[in-house]
Amino acid sequence: MHEFFLPVIQNALRSKGIETSKQINIEQPSDKKFGDYSTNIALLTAKECNRNPRELAQQIIEHLVFPPDTIAKIEVAGPGFINFYLTPFFIMHYVEQVLLDGNEYGKGRIGEGKRAIVEYVSANPTGPLTIGRGRGGVLGDCIANLLETQGYEVTREYYFNDAGRQMQILGESVRFRYLECCGQTIEFPDTHYQGEYIREIAENIYNAHGVALANSNELQIFKNSAEELIFSSIKKTLERLSIRHDSFFNEHTLYTPDEAGITANQRVIDALRENGYIAEYDGATWFLTTKLGQEKDKVLIKSSGEPSYRLPDIGYHISKFERDFAMMVNVFGADHIDEYPDVIEALKILGFDTNRIKIAINQFVTTTVDGQTLKMSTRKGNADLLDDLIDDVGADATRLFFIMRSKDSHLNFDVELAKKQSKDNPVFYLQYAHARICSLLRIALQETGFDPAFSKEYNLLQLLTSPVELQLGFALLDYPDMIKTSLRLLEPQKMVEYLHSLAELFHRFYQECPIIKAETDICKARLFLSLATRQVLRNGFRILGVSAPESM
RNA sequence: GUGCCCGUAGCUCAAUGGAUAGAGCAUCAGCCUUCUAAGCUGAGGGUUACUGGUUCGAGUCCAGUCGGGCGCACCA
């Protein structure tokens, strides 16, 4: 709707000779008595023009020219708001558009011809996925879905490292458990991975090789089989939540020399050095972030000769620029917050357009069981496993729980409540609306023989004039704006909120308006409205990755 | 100590700087002989942690105070 109002208001301002740097906001008032849409442009520009806002608003109104039959009423209200009321004709005409567009309804074109990359999950294969990782995974998947609705060609990427110190410890952990299988008594170090899955991997190896590996100090086989098993279990877990990646980027490629015999890491060092941001001291190679006003320089190459995580991170992002992505979204948990500024600074120094990079940070998930908050750690093996949660509450509820809160808020996951499978579960409310519509359409077909999907009598929609019908129609028309807002904020939670209010309106409509029992034309019109509602629910569910059951 | 996030109803959370701060759960009172009651209608419940500031207007922005979470390695 923004596109609908914007040019008209701009024209009115121009013909009044008003120049303003202020942005024209079109918003929905919290209360319907202030109109369907509203703008505060008169309030914003009054001071610049040295005018009374209400007077100014009145004069702007006189110059507004809308297409016929679209706006029922325009008024000045309060301190100087301009409020717009849509005609019932316009609303119902738009519902028709929902039916015509079908699965395409809500799509936009701002990303057409552009490539975007979303990086998410990116857990190293040291253990099964935890609930905390799940939140980022679902968030990333939904953001990728949102980007696709706007025409972006999206790459879903998983960045991982199977070479570092943690993998070494993983291999050793498995070896210790294996030795236990062989009958040895081991003092298992606190620093190592204590999860039950390590034993299982060790038992697998024991079953395959017996005691043959007990006297070797070779870690490779333990590390490799652990990595293989853990990675496949991670992928399986993600699959259960319909989270998929189409690109796996191994950090190790940044350590591998190219045709010229130079590694990506080395190129980063060389380029930063050329710009005067590299120095060697204390045996290490440093990124001189003190020159950028930070307290300390940051190590890029440790005195051992190995790069720290920052160096490949920079190289990794350069690879995204080289792959020519117009938008790069990084999704990660709050514990990774501090690594970002350095990477961005380095990229700026090297002349990259860092505005293309968007960071979506999700706050932590705390789980409460019996009112007790649990602290999680993969290494201690007491983490809440994502798989267990999916077992308990199902994939739909898991996904919805993760995105029904703003990513900036700590998510309090009450495991007991989620396990209940009761009607308290918010996912049921949304899905029930969809199932209800499906049932309605089935019965309508049976009893009246009318199938709205194969009829084009859309003009019948104009018969619907009751407040709840118009409110429902209006909500449908708001869907495309909702997607854009959600994407701009990288916040799928907005979609959940919207779909909830849409479901609520439908339930009310269903309660107040007899549909199959209504007179023929009214019945048809209400079935059209129901069908359009189902379409928007479906389209929204697809973005959230929640299933749309035909019956419940 | 310091960087980021958060503090809103009994609980979990909403509210692109807008008009009377809203949902769900919980509590209470109604609505199924009628298209799915996993639903609908209504009631109660608030000094938006605190103190200042910015402006036509602040839960929202700024400064400070208090409280909670996450970081602050030559780990990733």
XYZ file of C-alpha atoms (C1' of nucleotides) in Angstrom:
628
model
C 0.000 0.000 0.000
C 2.996 2.213 0.502
C 3.405 2.339 -3.274
C -0.225 3.300 -3.612
C -0.105 6.348 -1.333
C 3.428 7.599 -1.830
C 3.188 9.090 -5.341
C -0.148 10.753 -4.606
C 1.193 12.446 -1.497
C 4.403 13.436 -3.261
C 2.387 15.057 -6.037
C 0.284 16.948 -3.538
C 3.380 18.264 -1.756
C 4.907 19.290 -5.049
C 1.858 21.154 -6.214
C 1.826 22.956 -2.868
C 5.452 23.831 -3.446
C 6.586 22.026 -0.289
C 10.131 20.758 -0.342
C 11.067 18.411 2.457
C 13.883 16.119 3.384
C 11.541 14.222 5.677
C 10.489 10.756 4.716
C 6.832 10.211 4.008
C 5.506 7.611 6.402
C 2.405 5.608 5.706
C 1.316 3.780 8.808
C -1.627 1.894 10.122
C -3.174 3.607 13.098
C -3.582 1.423 16.138
C -7.273 2.217 16.189
C -9.570 1.851 13.173
C -11.325 5.062 14.112
C -8.215 6.861 12.897
C -8.602 5.374 9.452
C -7.111 2.454 7.570
C -3.914 4.318 6.846
C -2.458 7.520 8.110
C 0.417 9.856 7.433
C 2.148 12.305 9.726
C 3.781 14.281 6.927
C 2.082 17.526 7.897
C 3.374 17.207 11.446
C 6.875 16.567 10.205
C 7.030 19.421 7.724
C 5.042 22.025 9.647
C 8.100 23.370 11.370
C 10.190 23.605 8.204
C 7.375 25.527 6.515
C 6.683 27.527 9.601
C 3.006 26.595 9.431
C 0.273 25.260 11.633
C 0.225 21.475 11.100
C -3.553 21.103 10.931
C -3.852 23.916 8.412
C -1.056 22.449 6.368
C -2.687 19.026 6.456
C -5.935 20.522 5.226
C -4.160 22.129 2.284
C -2.345 18.915 1.406
C -5.653 17.073 1.395
C -7.043 19.459 -1.179
C -4.308 18.467 -3.576
C -4.533 14.702 -3.130
C -5.776 12.940 -6.245
C -6.558 9.236 -5.896
C -7.947 6.850 -8.503
C -11.758 6.775 -8.438
C -13.538 4.498 -5.942
C -10.449 3.798 -3.854
C -10.606 6.252 -0.960
C -13.852 6.755 0.922
C -12.792 9.535 3.227
C -9.785 11.672 4.058
C -9.655 13.722 7.209
C -7.360 15.767 9.370
C -7.241 14.482 12.917
C -5.510 15.110 16.197
C -2.501 17.392 16.039
C -2.311 17.113 12.222
C -2.502 13.519 11.063
C -4.043 12.842 7.684
C -6.202 9.732 7.908
C -7.365 7.686 4.935
C -10.339 5.337 4.739
C -10.420 2.789 1.941
C -13.665 2.041 0.135
C -15.182 -1.424 0.561
C -14.932 -1.688 -3.217
C -11.179 -1.211 -3.116
C -10.683 -3.756 -0.345
C -12.750 -6.445 -1.992
C -11.218 -5.711 -5.347
C -7.872 -6.404 -3.751
C -9.088 -9.709 -2.331
C -9.764 -10.666 -5.915
C -6.104 -10.002 -6.592
C -5.136 -12.454 -3.853
C -7.131 -15.161 -5.621
C -5.690 -14.312 -9.024
C -2.092 -14.290 -7.753
C -2.444 -17.470 -5.694
C 0.948 -18.774 -4.554
C 2.553 -15.690 -6.052
C 0.584 -13.300 -3.856
C 2.904 -11.247 -1.678
C 5.917 -11.540 -3.914
C 7.951 -8.474 -4.731
C 10.585 -7.553 -7.249
C 13.192 -5.560 -5.343
C 15.575 -8.518 -5.420
C 15.059 -9.401 -9.041
C 18.318 -10.112 -10.824
C 20.255 -9.938 -7.545
C 22.061 -12.665 -5.664
C 21.949 -12.967 -1.890
C 23.727 -15.272 0.520
C 22.514 -16.259 3.941
C 24.962 -17.981 6.234
C 23.489 -19.864 9.173
C 23.976 -22.755 11.580
C 27.692 -23.107 10.693
C 28.319 -25.375 13.664
C 31.611 -27.213 13.599
C 31.112 -30.974 13.672
C 32.047 -31.500 17.310
C 28.658 -32.609 18.599
C 24.933 -32.839 17.979
C 23.002 -29.613 17.459
C 21.743 -27.914 20.571
C 18.497 -26.072 21.033
C 20.392 -22.799 20.939
C 21.734 -23.542 17.466
C 18.253 -24.383 16.335
C 17.081 -20.844 16.853
C 19.710 -19.463 14.504
C 18.979 -22.196 12.005
C 15.290 -21.442 11.812
C 15.927 -17.709 11.775
C 18.355 -18.056 8.879
C 16.050 -20.331 6.948
C 13.136 -17.908 7.316
C 15.262 -14.944 6.267
C 16.334 -16.869 3.179
C 12.685 -17.612 2.432
C 11.796 -13.944 2.831
C 14.564 -12.938 0.430
C 13.270 -15.402 -2.133
C 9.803 -13.860 -2.030
C 11.357 -10.601 -3.171
C 13.012 -12.207 -6.163
C 16.533 -12.695 -4.803
C 18.459 -15.708 -5.968
C 19.493 -17.054 -2.576
C 22.461 -19.200 -1.592
C 22.079 -20.897 1.780
C 25.541 -21.474 3.135
C 27.062 -23.425 6.001
C 30.566 -22.365 7.004
C 32.544 -24.904 8.954
C 35.956 -25.887 10.099
C 37.037 -29.481 10.525
C 40.710 -28.815 11.096
C 41.201 -26.825 14.275
C 42.035 -27.529 17.881
C 38.499 -28.459 18.880
C 38.494 -31.246 16.302
C 41.735 -32.517 17.780
C 40.118 -32.699 21.188
C 37.129 -34.423 19.657
C 39.377 -37.117 18.198
C 41.091 -37.614 21.526
C 37.770 -37.816 23.333
C 36.634 -40.609 21.038
C 39.956 -42.394 21.445
C 39.642 -42.353 25.254
C 36.147 -43.810 25.089
C 37.372 -46.376 22.606
C 40.117 -47.433 24.993
C 37.449 -47.846 27.656
C 35.614 -50.145 25.265
C 38.838 -52.100 25.021
C 38.722 -52.591 28.767
C 41.227 -49.961 29.820
C 40.601 -47.643 32.743
C 40.871 -44.046 31.607
C 40.869 -40.840 33.556
C 38.712 -38.803 31.229
C 39.878 -35.154 31.139
C 37.410 -32.349 32.007
C 38.558 -30.449 28.967
C 37.184 -33.094 26.610
C 33.778 -33.824 25.163
C 31.755 -35.798 27.652
C 28.529 -36.312 25.738
C 26.964 -39.726 25.377
C 27.363 -39.503 21.583
C 31.141 -39.831 21.992
C 30.682 -43.255 23.550
C 28.412 -44.291 20.713
C 30.965 -43.297 18.122
C 33.649 -45.129 20.076
C 31.491 -48.239 20.295
C 30.983 -48.116 16.528
C 34.704 -48.083 16.014
C 35.189 -50.839 18.552
C 32.579 -52.972 16.818
C 34.310 -52.454 13.485
C 37.934 -52.839 14.570
C 37.932 -54.590 17.924
C 41.051 -53.831 19.954
C 43.242 -53.449 16.867
C 43.626 -49.662 17.344
C 44.360 -49.741 21.055
C 48.129 -49.483 20.807
C 48.287 -46.838 18.096
C 48.617 -43.151 18.833
C 47.124 -42.312 15.466
C 44.131 -39.984 15.963
C 43.033 -39.645 12.359
C 40.620 -42.550 12.309
C 38.908 -41.396 15.508
C 38.644 -37.847 14.281
C 37.402 -38.795 10.836
C 34.756 -41.218 11.894
C 33.567 -38.793 14.572
C 33.327 -35.997 12.049
C 31.506 -38.113 9.523
C 28.951 -39.381 11.991
C 28.397 -36.050 13.671
C 28.033 -34.156 10.427
C 25.506 -36.591 9.097
C 23.562 -36.396 12.348
C 23.594 -32.595 12.159
C 22.253 -32.686 8.645
C 19.597 -35.174 9.647
C 18.463 -32.946 12.495
C 18.310 -29.910 10.217
C 16.403 -31.928 7.670
C 13.759 -32.674 10.277
C 13.170 -28.936 10.564
C 13.250 -28.472 6.787
C 16.419 -26.464 7.160
C 18.627 -26.997 4.176
C 21.851 -25.595 2.803
C 22.957 -25.653 -0.782
C 26.529 -24.663 -0.126
C 29.031 -25.912 2.424
C 32.101 -23.741 2.720
C 35.047 -25.429 4.381
C 37.267 -22.936 6.125
C 40.183 -25.114 5.167
C 40.031 -23.950 1.535
C 41.336 -20.603 2.756
C 44.532 -22.365 3.871
C 45.052 -24.035 0.516
C 47.363 -22.365 -2.011
C 45.826 -21.271 -5.329
C 47.467 -21.627 -8.791
C 49.942 -18.907 -7.878
C 50.875 -20.828 -4.733
C 49.392 -18.269 -2.366
C 46.677 -18.917 0.214
C 43.635 -16.725 0.683
C 44.829 -16.054 4.218
C 48.161 -14.807 2.909
C 46.414 -12.508 0.457
C 44.461 -10.916 3.288
C 47.670 -10.323 5.254
C 49.411 -8.873 2.195
C 46.543 -6.552 1.374
C 46.205 -5.305 4.950
C 49.971 -4.821 5.158
C 49.911 -2.733 2.016
C 47.421 -0.467 3.763
C 49.623 -0.250 6.839
C 47.502 -2.294 9.230
C 49.831 -5.201 9.892
C 52.726 -5.508 12.335
C 54.707 -8.332 13.863
C 55.553 -8.405 17.523
C 55.575 -10.893 20.405
C 56.125 -13.544 17.767
C 52.647 -13.042 16.261
C 51.189 -11.130 13.331
C 48.723 -8.433 14.409
C 45.895 -6.494 12.851
C 46.512 -2.946 14.077
C 42.994 -2.198 15.274
C 44.416 0.334 17.724
C 44.789 2.566 14.674
C 41.008 2.370 14.403
C 40.506 3.484 17.974
C 40.214 0.072 19.629
C 41.928 -0.778 22.867
C 43.980 -3.695 21.635
C 45.390 -5.006 18.399
C 44.040 -8.365 17.273
C 46.076 -11.434 16.465
C 45.754 -12.704 12.907
C 48.577 -15.252 12.971
C 49.515 -16.842 16.266
C 53.121 -17.293 17.290
C 52.619 -20.983 16.497
C 52.213 -19.936 12.859
C 48.529 -20.858 12.719
C 45.970 -18.238 11.767
C 43.486 -17.222 14.464
C 39.814 -17.469 13.501
C 39.730 -13.786 12.446
C 41.982 -14.172 9.450
C 39.972 -16.849 7.648
C 36.772 -14.994 8.607
C 37.991 -12.002 6.643
C 39.019 -14.207 3.741
C 35.674 -15.940 3.840
C 33.845 -12.655 3.450
C 36.072 -11.628 0.601
C 34.999 -14.828 -1.104
C 31.409 -13.679 -0.775
C 32.285 -10.416 -2.505
C 34.138 -12.333 -5.192
C 31.073 -14.490 -5.701
C 29.248 -11.225 -6.321
C 26.433 -11.263 -3.775
C 24.424 -8.069 -3.562
C 23.301 -8.916 -0.052
C 25.051 -11.010 2.569
C 23.210 -11.974 5.697
C 25.052 -13.558 8.608
C 23.042 -15.221 11.294
C 24.635 -16.111 14.579
C 24.226 -16.275 18.283
C 24.955 -13.550 20.797
C 28.206 -15.194 21.842
C 29.744 -14.282 18.503
C 28.913 -10.623 18.727
C 32.420 -9.355 19.295
C 34.114 -10.919 16.309
C 32.179 -8.864 13.832
C 33.485 -5.318 14.060
C 37.034 -6.491 13.252
C 35.993 -8.339 10.130
C 33.938 -5.370 8.934
C 36.791 -2.956 9.609
C 39.223 -5.098 7.668
C 36.856 -5.307 4.726
C 36.390 -1.540 4.755
C 40.139 -1.009 4.690
C 40.342 -3.307 1.702
C 37.751 -1.229 -0.115
C 34.705 -3.496 0.030
C 31.191 -2.140 0.289
C 30.300 -3.409 3.746
C 26.782 -1.998 3.510
C 25.924 -5.187 1.700
C 26.555 -7.162 4.871
C 23.659 -7.555 7.271
C 24.088 -9.153 10.643
C 21.241 -10.942 12.350
C 22.160 -11.790 15.913
C 19.821 -13.919 17.916
C 19.905 -13.831 21.678
C 20.266 -17.007 23.644
C 17.739 -19.674 24.331
C 17.360 -20.660 27.917
C 15.419 -23.749 28.676
C 13.493 -24.201 31.838
C 12.556 -27.584 33.157
C 10.459 -27.732 36.324
C 11.043 -24.022 36.751
C 14.812 -24.534 36.766
C 16.925 -22.734 34.204
C 19.554 -24.911 32.628
C 23.014 -23.821 31.635
C 24.206 -25.485 28.532
C 27.549 -26.616 27.275
C 28.301 -28.943 24.396
C 31.548 -29.991 25.945
C 30.025 -31.024 29.259
C 27.426 -32.950 27.346
C 24.538 -31.482 29.319
C 23.229 -29.421 26.442
C 19.604 -29.688 25.455
C 19.595 -31.473 22.175
C 17.564 -30.122 19.338
C 16.606 -33.640 18.307
C 15.049 -34.352 21.690
C 13.005 -31.200 21.435
C 11.723 -32.108 17.977
C 10.831 -35.559 19.303
C 8.797 -33.933 22.040
C 6.950 -31.131 20.293
C 7.270 -31.807 16.571
C 8.926 -29.811 13.831
C 6.163 -27.229 13.357
C 6.026 -26.201 16.991
C 9.811 -26.174 17.255
C 10.136 -23.828 14.308
C 7.368 -21.546 15.444
C 8.614 -21.324 19.033
C 12.012 -20.189 17.765
C 10.686 -17.325 15.668
C 7.653 -16.217 17.583
C 9.855 -13.973 19.694
C 11.974 -11.097 18.500
C 15.521 -12.262 17.856
C 16.760 -9.531 20.220
C 14.910 -11.053 23.141
C 16.102 -13.958 25.170
C 13.952 -16.900 24.345
C 12.596 -18.679 27.316
C 11.808 -22.181 26.162
C 9.629 -23.881 28.682
C 10.214 -27.495 27.770
C 7.407 -28.802 29.953
C 4.888 -26.510 28.306
C 6.088 -27.306 24.812
C 5.856 -31.021 25.524
C 2.210 -30.694 26.446
C 0.965 -30.818 22.868
C -2.000 -28.925 24.202
C -4.054 -26.154 22.728
C -1.854 -23.647 24.557
C 0.568 -24.258 21.769
C 0.351 -21.219 19.490
C 1.086 -23.202 16.361
C -2.285 -24.941 16.660
C -4.159 -21.673 16.554
C -2.687 -20.792 13.178
C -3.009 -24.252 11.718
C -6.534 -24.637 12.999
C -7.654 -21.636 10.956
C -6.237 -23.271 7.856
C -7.776 -26.660 8.595
C -11.105 -25.026 9.315
C -11.139 -23.325 5.922
C -10.250 -26.581 4.191
C -13.097 -28.347 5.926
C -15.450 -25.529 5.022
C -14.535 -25.734 1.354
C -14.956 -29.513 1.373
C -18.427 -29.306 2.842
C -19.408 -26.452 0.549
C -18.435 -28.509 -2.471
C -20.414 -31.460 -1.151
C -23.557 -29.555 -0.314
C -23.691 -26.826 -2.936
C -21.401 -28.165 -5.644
C -19.611 -24.822 -5.656
C -15.837 -24.771 -5.864
C -14.475 -21.223 -5.574
C -11.173 -22.350 -7.023
C -12.847 -22.961 -10.378
C -15.141 -19.986 -10.470
C -14.421 -16.488 -11.623
C -17.464 -14.764 -10.169
C -15.182 -12.534 -8.150
C -17.465 -9.521 -8.476
C -19.689 -11.249 -5.900
C -17.097 -10.242 -3.303
C -18.565 -6.753 -3.538
C -21.631 -8.064 -1.688
C -19.589 -8.332 1.486
C -19.908 -5.173 3.538
C -20.020 -6.139 7.205
C -17.228 -4.794 9.434
C -15.643 -8.162 10.112
C -15.639 -9.087 6.422
C -13.988 -5.814 5.503
C -11.465 -6.169 8.310
C -10.532 -9.617 7.096
C -10.235 -8.369 3.521
C -8.114 -5.493 4.723
C -5.779 -7.839 6.581
C -5.260 -9.824 3.385
C -4.301 -6.712 1.522
C -1.705 -5.918 4.158
C 0.253 -9.122 3.606
C 2.759 -7.871 0.983
C 3.743 -4.930 3.197
C 4.202 -7.323 6.109
C 6.737 -9.369 4.170
C 8.723 -6.280 3.266
C 8.770 -5.045 6.858
C 9.765 -8.450 8.119
C 12.640 -8.628 5.664
C 13.839 -5.086 6.286
C 14.121 -5.832 9.989
C 15.376 -9.398 9.404
C 12.639 -10.370 11.786
C 10.354 -13.274 10.830
C 8.634 -12.774 14.163
C 6.599 -10.019 12.475
C 5.137 -12.632 10.160
C 4.058 -14.796 13.064
C 2.340 -11.858 14.664
C 0.606 -10.953 11.412
C -0.571 -14.500 10.728
C -1.884 -14.743 14.248
C -4.024 -11.661 13.780
C -5.187 -12.940 10.392
C -6.235 -16.258 11.942
C -8.015 -14.378 14.691
C -9.983 -12.323 12.169
C -10.950 -15.420 10.267
C -12.193 -17.185 13.395
C -14.302 -14.147 14.183
C -15.658 -13.952 10.643
C -16.476 -17.649 10.838
C -18.287 -17.146 14.114
C -20.313 -14.149 12.989
C -21.092 -14.954 9.371
C -22.868 -18.094 8.279
C -21.229 -19.236 5.091
C -22.714 -22.405 3.617
C -26.079 -21.597 5.099
C -26.148 -18.120 3.575
C -28.069 -17.151 0.472
C -26.343 -18.401 -2.715
C -24.448 -15.314 -3.827
C -23.435 -14.348 -0.301
C -22.329 -17.916 0.264
C -20.143 -17.804 -2.829
C -18.668 -14.452 -1.853
C -17.822 -15.703 1.646
C -16.233 -18.806 0.203
C -14.073 -16.563 -1.993
C -13.023 -14.596 1.064
C -12.238 -17.829 2.912
C -10.253 -19.143 -0.019
C -8.222 -15.935 -0.183
C -7.547 -16.190 3.559
C -6.370 -19.760 3.149
C -4.069 -18.633 0.351
C -2.389 -16.002 2.504
C -2.076 -18.399 5.441
C -0.421 -20.910 3.144
C 1.941 -18.394 1.636
C 2.888 -17.215 5.111
C 3.329 -20.737 6.458
C 5.661 -21.483 3.585
C 7.917 -18.606 4.600
C 7.923 -19.779 8.206
C 8.406 -23.392 7.202
C 5.299 -24.522 9.057
C 2.983 -27.110 7.524
C -0.573 -26.321 6.482
C -2.745 -29.253 7.570
C -5.998 -29.873 5.665
C -7.658 -31.250 8.737
C -6.907 -31.462 12.433
C 36.145 -2.743 34.598
C 34.318 -2.636 29.437
C 31.266 -3.797 24.521
C 26.433 -5.706 22.808
C 21.221 -7.240 24.078
C 17.192 -6.974 27.500
C 13.919 -4.746 31.692
C 6.277 -3.531 29.611
C -0.213 -7.110 33.105
C 0.636 -12.717 38.024
C 3.703 -15.614 33.750
C 5.657 -15.629 28.406
C 5.958 -11.737 25.084
C 3.981 -7.484 21.199
C 3.810 -2.302 20.050
C 8.470 1.279 11.603
C 8.988 8.388 17.413
C 2.303 8.764 16.929
C -3.543 9.135 18.952
C -6.935 5.394 24.867
C 0.370 0.603 25.659
C -1.844 -4.803 23.168
C -1.949 -10.563 22.568
C -1.499 -15.592 24.596
C -1.426 -18.328 29.201
C -3.547 -18.072 34.082
C -8.331 -16.099 36.874
C -13.687 -14.990 36.513
C -18.576 -14.777 33.574
C -21.179 -16.219 29.053
C -21.749 -19.030 23.804
C -22.129 -25.936 20.853
C -29.508 -29.667 18.521
C -26.940 -25.257 13.575
C -20.360 -24.817 8.335
C -14.346 -28.263 13.151
C -15.629 -25.292 20.789
C -7.862 -26.705 19.079
C -13.161 -21.613 18.319
C -15.938 -16.941 19.766
C -17.801 -12.816 23.268
C -17.008 -10.147 27.808
C -14.530 -8.786 32.792
C -10.531 -7.945 36.020
C -5.326 -7.045 35.880
C -0.135 -1.318 34.092
C 3.375 4.912 37.627
C 6.291 0.665 30.485
C 12.768 -0.597 36.504
C 14.286 4.600 38.224
C 15.933 9.977 37.349
C 16.662 13.737 34.038
C 16.807 15.489 28.777
C 15.515 16.054 23.330
C 10.080 17.583 20.626
C 4.061 19.115 18.536
C 4.318 13.981 20.595
C 8.769 9.085 24.199
C 7.641 2.170 26.166
C 10.565 3.594 21.773
C 15.761 8.457 20.912
C 19.993 10.723 24.346
C 22.597 10.878 29.350
C 22.887 8.738 34.079
C 21.362 5.007 37.985
C 19.716 0.045 39.278
C 18.807 -5.082 37.774
C 19.397 -9.610 34.293
C 21.858 -12.198 29.927
C 26.096 -12.804 26.521
C 31.018 -11.602 25.215
C 35.841 -9.246 26.315
C 42.297 -15.538 24.375
C 48.030 -16.156 20.338
C 39.517 -21.035 21.344
C 36.167 -20.961 17.112
